[in-house]
Amino acid sequence: MAAPKLSNLDLVNACDSFPYPPPYRSFNPQLRSRLYSLKVVGNNTPLGYVLPAVAEVFRNLPDWSLDDAEDDATTTPTLTIVSGTNVAERSAVVAKTCEALRQTGAFVLLKGWRDELYPVYGLGREHLFDIERAASPLFGVNTYGVHMTVYTRSQESGELKIWVPRRARTKQTYGGMLDNSVAGGIATEEEPFECLVREAAEEASLAEEVVRSGARACGTVTYIYVRDERAGGETGLLQPECQYVYDLEVEEDVVPKPGDNEVEEFGLWSAEEVRESLAKGEWKPNTALVMLDFFVRHGVLTPANEKDYIEIVSRLHRRLEFPTP
Amino acid sequence: MAAPKLSNLDLVNACDSFPYPPPYRSFNPQLRSRLYSLKVVGNNTPLGYVLPAVAEVFRNLPDWSLDDAEDDATTTPTLTIVSGTNVAERSAVVAKTCEALRQTGAFVLLKGWRDELYPVYGLGREHLFDIERAASPLFGVNTYGVHMTVYTRSQESGELKIWVPRRARTKQTYGGMLDNSVAGGIATEEEPFECLVREAAEEASLAEEVVRSGARACGTVTYIYVRDERAGGETGLLQPECQYVYDLEVEEDVVPKPGDNEVEEFGLWSAEEVRESLAKGEWKPNTALVMLDFFVRHGVLTPANEKDYIEIVSRLHRRLEFPTP
């Protein structure tokens, strides 16, 4: 039996899977109800969405306050960090709690502890606190990354070919799946372009000068992902993400090579081969969206050959609901 | 006194000016309240937003039904086309009403009658009816267009230069303002690319083969515009639009020329000159957004030089609230 063929909109729905607010039609509107908004004390701006089952764990923890808002239809449930008046103090509170939750084994997710910090921003772009990367989906805060597509273009035919890595089969998450040429998360205090240069060296052995001179910023891909089994850890957690997108056109003598144990191999794939592998579901969900955005910008997907063109282009650029830097 | 310098986000706000639904923060949330949803009988999908003052004009017209929904907090006010069971019949009803409103002078907007039909689609992408172009903002339905940026790239320096037309000062709307190299509305039954070829010939005297072989689809720019004085006619009307965006890189010997009386002249502008003119508010509002999208895709605007990068990229690709083809 042939595997089901996914449409490009199916791929978008699989990653931008959190329902939009009314009046948009949503595939699962009840997901929105009863979410707790994450806040810091003295600041009314929601910073993340916390599932009720996660919020419950914080009910009697020091430094945290839970408001179920059950008696008041005009407010929403809230989980508030009540200690700390600056970045360092709030970050310390969050770190202490996350470390304790890790020790008690409260969440499977925290077994993937990375010792990397991600920043959380307020409405005035102010840096409010940092949080361990592995813990960020518990709080549903925005996270940020860089994704770059490295490609060649034939001098004669103009045909595009794309450098596609396959993730190591030993990776805990999405092992063996296809990925963008270079991708990584932006740590706190890191600039997107510097993160890109670092990841390009680590993951693809690309020389710094090639990336600095050739990589072109091409926008963002933004979505709100509802974590499923393949992401590892608890399912249903919300992960709003902003990926800064870059293109790097290289000559045929520039060949990316695995630089760490995260990538198994790189292949040079035609656009058609990439499209077929996308339809087979072989790509890590968010990297499929970056690939679709590349195809839209490069005229591979067009209004004439993609029936969901308008919907796809908008959905690849979802407006996030929490403040960004 | 120096003129105020507009940020790129100011330009986005001036065109994508209809508030987003909660939980997004909106600059003018009360605009959303009391809007009438346009529907066709037997179909519950909203197709447009009608201002109360406009809806009032339809209260006792044959073929139309107004539901103020005042007694029921769970429904929204609705203006329904109650006659017609197919495209031809519904289109005839709409045409008859619009023609009558034109004759009675009910709306200043209808003095700009174009004798061009725009299509309206349902949730299953079905073509529901056509409507005179000039009347479409009365009903707040989605409209569609093509916008193309024609540019050259220096062989030596790689510097981008963009062909920028200035609209004829005699044009009723946005006279004397700057515009995209080629732009036009897509009439009913017209394919985007065929519309582009036609407009490129009419407005810029570009040879058909140059456009067919060189124009590259690069996505869409989508927004919901609240019409202001410069648009002509009644203000406050809602205009959700989807512009299919194309790039055309040409050699320096390809020079666009005004092909009709809509364009005064074309100039070849550097990216910096375009940015300065954008900041001075010299561009027709929606064409500024197409220019910003071009700058994002071509690495002129980057996360490093544009503080509102994330917000701008999402806002240029607003998800529309009504069905698209």
mmCIF file with all atom_site columns, N, CA, C and O in Angstrom, chain A residues 91-126:
data_model
loop_
_atom_site.group_PDB
_atom_site.id
_atom_site.type_symbol
_atom_site.label_atom_id
_atom_site.label_alt_id
_atom_site.label_comp_id
_atom_site.label_asym_id
_atom_site.label_entity_id
_atom_site.label_seq_id
_atom_site.pdbx_PDB_ins_code
_atom_site.Cartn_x
_atom_site.Cartn_y
_atom_site.Cartn_z
_atom_site.occupancy
_atom_site.B_iso_or_equiv
_atom_site.pdbx_formal_charge
_atom_site.auth_seq_id
_atom_site.auth_comp_id
_atom_site.auth_asym_id
_atom_site.auth_atom_id
_atom_site.pdbx_PDB_model_num
ATOM 1   N N  . SER A 1 91  ? 15.312 35.214 36.436 1.00 0.00 ? 91  SER A N  1
ATOM 2   C CA . SER A 1 91  ? 15.957 34.051 35.825 1.00 0.00 ? 91  SER A CA 1
ATOM 3   C C  . SER A 1 91  ? 16.364 33.041 36.892 1.00 0.00 ? 91  SER A C  1
ATOM 4   O O  . SER A 1 91  ? 16.269 31.820 36.682 1.00 0.00 ? 91  SER A O  1
ATOM 5   N N  . ALA A 1 92  ? 16.807 33.546 38.032 1.00 0.00 ? 92  ALA A N  1
ATOM 6   C CA . ALA A 1 92  ? 17.222 32.660 39.121 1.00 0.00 ? 92  ALA A CA 1
ATOM 7   C C  . ALA A 1 92  ? 16.026 31.882 39.667 1.00 0.00 ? 92  ALA A C  1
ATOM 8   O O  . ALA A 1 92  ? 16.119 30.683 39.958 1.00 0.00 ? 92  ALA A O  1
ATOM 9   N N  . VAL A 1 93  ? 14.881 32.571 39.797 1.00 0.00 ? 93  VAL A N  1
ATOM 10  C CA . VAL A 1 93  ? 13.659 31.908 40.266 1.00 0.00 ? 93  VAL A CA 1
ATOM 11  C C  . VAL A 1 93  ? 13.260 30.795 39.304 1.00 0.00 ? 93  VAL A C  1
ATOM 12  O O  . VAL A 1 93  ? 12.969 29.652 39.705 1.00 0.00 ? 93  VAL A O  1
ATOM 13  N N  . VAL A 1 94  ? 13.266 31.114 38.020 1.00 0.00 ? 94  VAL A N  1
ATOM 14  C CA . VAL A 1 94  ? 12.855 30.132 37.011 1.00 0.00 ? 94  VAL A CA 1
ATOM 15  C C  . VAL A 1 94  ? 13.829 28.954 37.003 1.00 0.00 ? 94  VAL A C  1
ATOM 16  O O  . VAL A 1 94  ? 13.418 27.781 36.942 1.00 0.00 ? 94  VAL A O  1
ATOM 17  N N  . ALA A 1 95  ? 15.122 29.257 37.105 1.00 0.00 ? 95  ALA A N  1
ATOM 18  C CA . ALA A 1 95  ? 16.131 28.191 37.088 1.00 0.00 ? 95  ALA A CA 1
ATOM 19  C C  . ALA A 1 95  ? 15.976 27.267 38.296 1.00 0.00 ? 95  ALA A C  1
ATOM 20  O O  . ALA A 1 95  ? 16.039 26.041 38.174 1.00 0.00 ? 95  ALA A O  1
ATOM 21  N N  . LYS A 1 96  ? 15.754 27.888 39.460 1.00 0.00 ? 96  LYS A N  1
ATOM 22  C CA . LYS A 1 96  ? 15.618 27.090 40.683 1.00 0.00 ? 96  LYS A CA 1
ATOM 23  C C  . LYS A 1 96  ? 14.424 26.139 40.582 1.00 0.00 ? 96  LYS A C  1
ATOM 24  O O  . LYS A 1 96  ? 14.519 24.947 40.891 1.00 0.00 ? 96  LYS A O  1
ATOM 25  N N  . THR A 1 97  ? 13.292 26.685 40.099 1.00 0.00 ? 97  THR A N  1
ATOM 26  C CA . THR A 1 97  ? 12.094 25.853 39.978 1.00 0.00 ? 97  THR A CA 1
ATOM 27  C C  . THR A 1 97  ? 12.296 24.745 38.947 1.00 0.00 ? 97  THR A C  1
ATOM 28  O O  . THR A 1 97  ? 11.947 23.587 39.185 1.00 0.00 ? 97  THR A O  1
ATOM 29  N N  . CYS A 1 98  ? 12.864 25.097 37.809 1.00 0.00 ? 98  CYS A N  1
ATOM 30  C CA . CYS A 1 98  ? 13.028 24.094 36.751 1.00 0.00 ? 98  CYS A CA 1
ATOM 31  C C  . CYS A 1 98  ? 13.990 22.999 37.199 1.00 0.00 ? 98  CYS A C  1
ATOM 32  O O  . CYS A 1 98  ? 13.770 21.809 36.932 1.00 0.00 ? 98  CYS A O  1
ATOM 33  N N  . GLU A 1 99  ? 15.030 23.390 37.903 1.00 0.00 ? 99  GLU A N  1
ATOM 34  C CA . GLU A 1 99  ? 15.993 22.410 38.395 1.00 0.00 ? 99  GLU A CA 1
ATOM 35  C C  . GLU A 1 99  ? 15.318 21.462 39.401 1.00 0.00 ? 99  GLU A C  1
ATOM 36  O O  . GLU A 1 99  ? 15.514 20.238 39.357 1.00 0.00 ? 99  GLU A O  1
ATOM 37  N N  . ALA A 1 100 ? 14.475 22.032 40.265 1.00 0.00 ? 100 ALA A N  1
ATOM 38  C CA . ALA A 1 100 ? 13.760 21.201 41.243 1.00 0.00 ? 100 ALA A CA 1
ATOM 39  C C  . ALA A 1 100 ? 12.802 20.238 40.545 1.00 0.00 ? 100 ALA A C  1
ATOM 40  O O  . ALA A 1 100 ? 12.712 19.052 40.892 1.00 0.00 ? 100 ALA A O  1
ATOM 41  N N  . LEU A 1 101 ? 12.108 20.744 39.520 1.00 0.00 ? 101 LEU A N  1
ATOM 42  C CA . LEU A 1 101 ? 11.169 19.891 38.785 1.00 0.00 ? 101 LEU A CA 1
ATOM 43  C C  . LEU A 1 101 ? 11.918 18.792 38.033 1.00 0.00 ? 101 LEU A C  1
ATOM 44  O O  . LEU A 1 101 ? 11.416 17.679 37.858 1.00 0.00 ? 101 LEU A O  1
ATOM 45  N N  . ARG A 1 102 ? 13.126 19.131 37.622 1.00 0.00 ? 102 ARG A N  1
ATOM 46  C CA . ARG A 1 102 ? 13.946 18.128 36.943 1.00 0.00 ? 102 ARG A CA 1
ATOM 47  C C  . ARG A 1 102 ? 14.334 17.023 37.929 1.00 0.00 ? 102 ARG A C  1
ATOM 48  O O  . ARG A 1 102 ? 14.250 15.824 37.625 1.00 0.00 ? 102 ARG A O  1
ATOM 49  N N  . GLN A 1 103 ? 14.721 17.437 39.125 1.00 0.00 ? 103 GLN A N  1
ATOM 50  C CA . GLN A 1 103 ? 15.147 16.470 40.143 1.00 0.00 ? 103 GLN A CA 1
ATOM 51  C C  . GLN A 1 103 ? 14.003 15.544 40.550 1.00 0.00 ? 103 GLN A C  1
ATOM 52  O O  . GLN A 1 103 ? 14.207 14.343 40.756 1.00 0.00 ? 103 GLN A O  1
ATOM 53  N N  . THR A 1 104 ? 12.801 16.120 40.659 1.00 0.00 ? 104 THR A N  1
ATOM 54  C CA . THR A 1 104 ? 11.670 15.296 41.090 1.00 0.00 ? 104 THR A CA 1
ATOM 55  C C  . THR A 1 104 ? 11.094 14.472 39.950 1.00 0.00 ? 104 THR A C  1
ATOM 56  O O  . THR A 1 104 ? 10.222 13.632 40.171 1.00 0.00 ? 104 THR A O  1
ATOM 57  N N  . GLY A 1 105 ? 11.560 14.723 38.742 1.00 0.00 ? 105 GLY A N  1
ATOM 58  C CA . GLY A 1 105 ? 11.050 13.959 37.601 1.00 0.00 ? 105 GLY A CA 1
ATOM 59  C C  . GLY A 1 105 ? 9.627  14.319 37.239 1.00 0.00 ? 105 GLY A C  1
ATOM 60  O O  . GLY A 1 105 ? 8.876  13.500 36.697 1.00 0.00 ? 105 GLY A O  1
ATOM 61  N N  . ALA A 1 106 ? 9.218  15.556 37.555 1.00 0.00 ? 106 ALA A N  1
ATOM 62  C CA . ALA A 1 106 ? 7.832  15.973 37.317 1.00 0.00 ? 106 ALA A CA 1
ATOM 63  C C  . ALA A 1 106 ? 7.474  15.940 35.826 1.00 0.00 ? 106 ALA A C  1
ATOM 64  O O  . ALA A 1 106 ? 6.327  15.682 35.467 1.00 0.00 ? 106 ALA A O  1
ATOM 65  N N  . PHE A 1 107 ? 8.448  16.209 34.995 1.00 0.00 ? 107 PHE A N  1
ATOM 66  C CA . PHE A 1 107 ? 8.172  16.248 33.552 1.00 0.00 ? 107 PHE A CA 1
ATOM 67  C C  . PHE A 1 107 ? 9.231  15.458 32.769 1.00 0.00 ? 107 PHE A C  1
ATOM 68  O O  . PHE A 1 107 ? 10.435 15.680 32.949 1.00 0.00 ? 107 PHE A O  1
ATOM 69  N N  . VAL A 1 108 ? 8.760  14.578 31.919 1.00 0.00 ? 108 VAL A N  1
ATOM 70  C CA . VAL A 1 108 ? 9.656  13.809 31.043 1.00 0.00 ? 108 VAL A CA 1
ATOM 71  C C  . VAL A 1 108 ? 10.507 14.759 30.204 1.00 0.00 ? 108 VAL A C  1
ATOM 72  O O  . VAL A 1 108 ? 11.684 14.519 29.937 1.00 0.00 ? 108 VAL A O  1
ATOM 73  N N  . LEU A 1 109 ? 9.864  15.855 29.773 1.00 0.00 ? 109 LEU A N  1
ATOM 74  C CA . LEU A 1 109 ? 10.522 16.847 28.920 1.00 0.00 ? 109 LEU A CA 1
ATOM 75  C C  . LEU A 1 109 ? 11.880 17.281 29.472 1.00 0.00 ? 109 LEU A C  1
ATOM 76  O O  . LEU A 1 109 ? 12.827 17.525 28.714 1.00 0.00 ? 109 LEU A O  1
ATOM 77  N N  . LEU A 1 110 ? 11.974 17.376 30.797 1.00 0.00 ? 110 LEU A N  1
ATOM 78  C CA . LEU A 1 110 ? 13.192 17.927 31.408 1.00 0.00 ? 110 LEU A CA 1
ATOM 79  C C  . LEU A 1 110 ? 14.354 16.932 31.397 1.00 0.00 ? 110 LEU A C  1
ATOM 80  O O  . LEU A 1 110 ? 15.482 17.293 31.737 1.00 0.00 ? 110 LEU A O  1
ATOM 81  N N  . LYS A 1 111 ? 14.078 15.697 30.979 1.00 0.00 ? 111 LYS A N  1
ATOM 82  C CA . LYS A 1 111 ? 15.190 14.750 30.772 1.00 0.00 ? 111 LYS A CA 1
ATOM 83  C C  . LYS A 1 111 ? 16.054 15.180 29.587 1.00 0.00 ? 111 LYS A C  1
ATOM 84  O O  . LYS A 1 111 ? 17.184 14.726 29.447 1.00 0.00 ? 111 LYS A O  1
ATOM 85  N N  . GLY A 1 112 ? 15.489 16.057 28.753 1.00 0.00 ? 112 GLY A N  1
ATOM 86  C CA . GLY A 1 112 ? 16.262 16.560 27.612 1.00 0.00 ? 112 GLY A CA 1
ATOM 87  C C  . GLY A 1 112 ? 17.016 17.850 27.946 1.00 0.00 ? 112 GLY A C  1
ATOM 88  O O  . GLY A 1 112 ? 17.310 18.640 27.053 1.00 0.00 ? 112 GLY A O  1
ATOM 89  N N  . TRP A 1 113 ? 17.291 18.059 29.229 1.00 0.00 ? 113 TRP A N  1
ATOM 90  C CA . TRP A 1 113 ? 17.981 19.274 29.707 1.00 0.00 ? 113 TRP A CA 1
ATOM 91  C C  . TRP A 1 113 ? 19.206 19.598 28.843 1.00 0.00 ? 113 TRP A C  1
ATOM 92  O O  . TRP A 1 113 ? 20.018 18.735 28.558 1.00 0.00 ? 113 TRP A O  1
ATOM 93  N N  . ARG A 1 114 ? 19.308 20.881 28.393 1.00 0.00 ? 114 ARG A N  1
ATOM 94  C CA . ARG A 1 114 ? 20.355 21.245 27.449 1.00 0.00 ? 114 ARG A CA 1
ATOM 95  C C  . ARG A 1 114 ? 21.450 22.135 28.019 1.00 0.00 ? 114 ARG A C  1
ATOM 96  O O  . ARG A 1 114 ? 22.456 22.349 27.376 1.00 0.00 ? 114 ARG A O  1
ATOM 97  N N  . ASP A 1 115 ? 21.185 22.708 29.185 1.00 0.00 ? 115 ASP A N  1
ATOM 98  C CA . ASP A 1 115 ? 22.113 23.726 29.714 1.00 0.00 ? 115 ASP A CA 1
ATOM 99  C C  . ASP A 1 115 ? 22.303 24.883 28.739 1.00 0.00 ? 115 ASP A C  1
ATOM 100 O O  . ASP A 1 115 ? 23.402 25.422 28.572 1.00 0.00 ? 115 ASP A O  1
ATOM 101 N N  . GLU A 1 116 ? 21.221 25.238 28.056 1.00 0.00 ? 116 GLU A N  1
ATOM 102 C CA . GLU A 1 116 ? 21.221 26.416 27.174 1.00 0.00 ? 116 GLU A CA 1
ATOM 103 C C  . GLU A 1 116 ? 20.078 27.304 27.637 1.00 0.00 ? 116 GLU A C  1
ATOM 104 O O  . GLU A 1 116 ? 18.991 26.811 27.927 1.00 0.00 ? 116 GLU A O  1
ATOM 105 N N  . LEU A 1 117 ? 20.311 28.615 27.653 1.00 0.00 ? 117 LEU A N  1
ATOM 106 C CA . LEU A 1 117 ? 19.268 29.534 28.097 1.00 0.00 ? 117 LEU A CA 1
ATOM 107 C C  . LEU A 1 117 ? 18.618 30.234 26.908 1.00 0.00 ? 117 LEU A C  1
ATOM 108 O O  . LEU A 1 117 ? 19.304 30.663 25.975 1.00 0.00 ? 117 LEU A O  1
ATOM 109 N N  . TYR A 1 118 ? 17.292 30.338 26.966 1.00 0.00 ? 118 TYR A N  1
ATOM 110 C CA . TYR A 1 118 ? 16.521 31.075 25.966 1.00 0.00 ? 118 TYR A CA 1
ATOM 111 C C  . TYR A 1 118 ? 15.937 32.329 26.620 1.00 0.00 ? 118 TYR A C  1
ATOM 112 O O  . TYR A 1 118 ? 15.502 32.272 27.782 1.00 0.00 ? 118 TYR A O  1
ATOM 113 N N  . PRO A 1 119 ? 15.874 33.433 25.884 1.00 0.00 ? 119 PRO A N  1
ATOM 114 C CA . PRO A 1 119 ? 15.358 34.674 26.469 1.00 0.00 ? 119 PRO A CA 1
ATOM 115 C C  . PRO A 1 119 ? 13.834 34.813 26.314 1.00 0.00 ? 119 PRO A C  1
ATOM 116 O O  . PRO A 1 119 ? 13.254 34.310 25.355 1.00 0.00 ? 119 PRO A O  1
ATOM 117 N N  . VAL A 1 120 ? 13.220 35.515 27.253 1.00 0.00 ? 120 VAL A N  1
ATOM 118 C CA . VAL A 1 120 ? 11.797 35.868 27.160 1.00 0.00 ? 120 VAL A CA 1
ATOM 119 C C  . VAL A 1 120 ? 11.692 37.391 27.263 1.00 0.00 ? 120 VAL A C  1
ATOM 120 O O  . VAL A 1 120 ? 12.318 37.996 28.137 1.00 0.00 ? 120 VAL A O  1
ATOM 121 N N  . TYR A 1 121 ? 10.911 37.995 26.356 1.00 0.00 ? 121 TYR A N  1
ATOM 122 C CA . TYR A 1 121 ? 10.831 39.451 26.250 1.00 0.00 ? 121 TYR A CA 1
ATOM 123 C C  . TYR A 1 121 ? 9.454  39.966 26.630 1.00 0.00 ? 121 TYR A C  1
ATOM 124 O O  . TYR A 1 121 ? 8.451  39.268 26.479 1.00 0.00 ? 121 TYR A O  1
ATOM 125 N N  . GLY A 1 122 ? 9.430  41.233 27.064 1.00 0.00 ? 122 GLY A N  1
ATOM 126 C CA . GLY A 1 122 ? 8.173  41.901 27.362 1.00 0.00 ? 122 GLY A CA 1
ATOM 127 C C  . GLY A 1 122 ? 7.711  42.782 26.215 1.00 0.00 ? 122 GLY A C  1
ATOM 128 O O  . GLY A 1 122 ? 8.360  42.857 25.163 1.00 0.00 ? 122 GLY A O  1
ATOM 129 N N  . LEU A 1 123 ? 6.587  43.455 26.441 1.00 0.00 ? 123 LEU A N  1
ATOM 130 C CA . LEU A 1 123 ? 5.949  44.207 25.370 1.00 0.00 ? 123 LEU A CA 1
ATOM 131 C C  . LEU A 1 123 ? 6.821  45.348 24.858 1.00 0.00 ? 123 LEU A C  1
ATOM 132 O O  . LEU A 1 123 ? 6.748  45.729 23.689 1.00 0.00 ? 123 LEU A O  1
ATOM 133 N N  . GLY A 1 124 ? 7.643  45.905 25.727 1.00 0.00 ? 124 GLY A N  1
ATOM 134 C CA . GLY A 1 124 ? 8.539  46.981 25.307 1.00 0.00 ? 124 GLY A CA 1
ATOM 135 C C  . GLY A 1 124 ? 9.871  46.442 24.820 1.00 0.00 ? 124 GLY A C  1
ATOM 136 O O  . GLY A 1 124 ? 10.864 47.155 24.827 1.00 0.00 ? 124 GLY A O  1
ATOM 137 N N  . ARG A 1 125 ? 9.902  45.174 24.426 1.00 0.00 ? 125 ARG A N  1
ATOM 138 C CA . ARG A 1 125 ? 11.089 44.473 23.932 1.00 0.00 ? 125 ARG A CA 1
ATOM 139 C C  . ARG A 1 125 ? 12.105 44.226 25.036 1.00 0.00 ? 125 ARG A C  1
ATOM 140 O O  . ARG A 1 125 ? 13.225 43.799 24.767 1.00 0.00 ? 125 ARG A O  1
ATOM 141 N N  . GLU A 1 126 ? 11.737 44.554 26.275 1.00 0.00 ? 126 GLU A N  1
ATOM 142 C CA . GLU A 1 126 ? 12.705 44.392 27.363 1.00 0.00 ? 126 GLU A CA 1
ATOM 143 C C  . GLU A 1 126 ? 12.899 42.909 27.669 1.00 0.00 ? 126 GLU A C  1
ATOM 144 O O  . GLU A 1 126 ? 11.973 42.113 27.617 1.00 0.00 ? 126 GLU A O  1
#
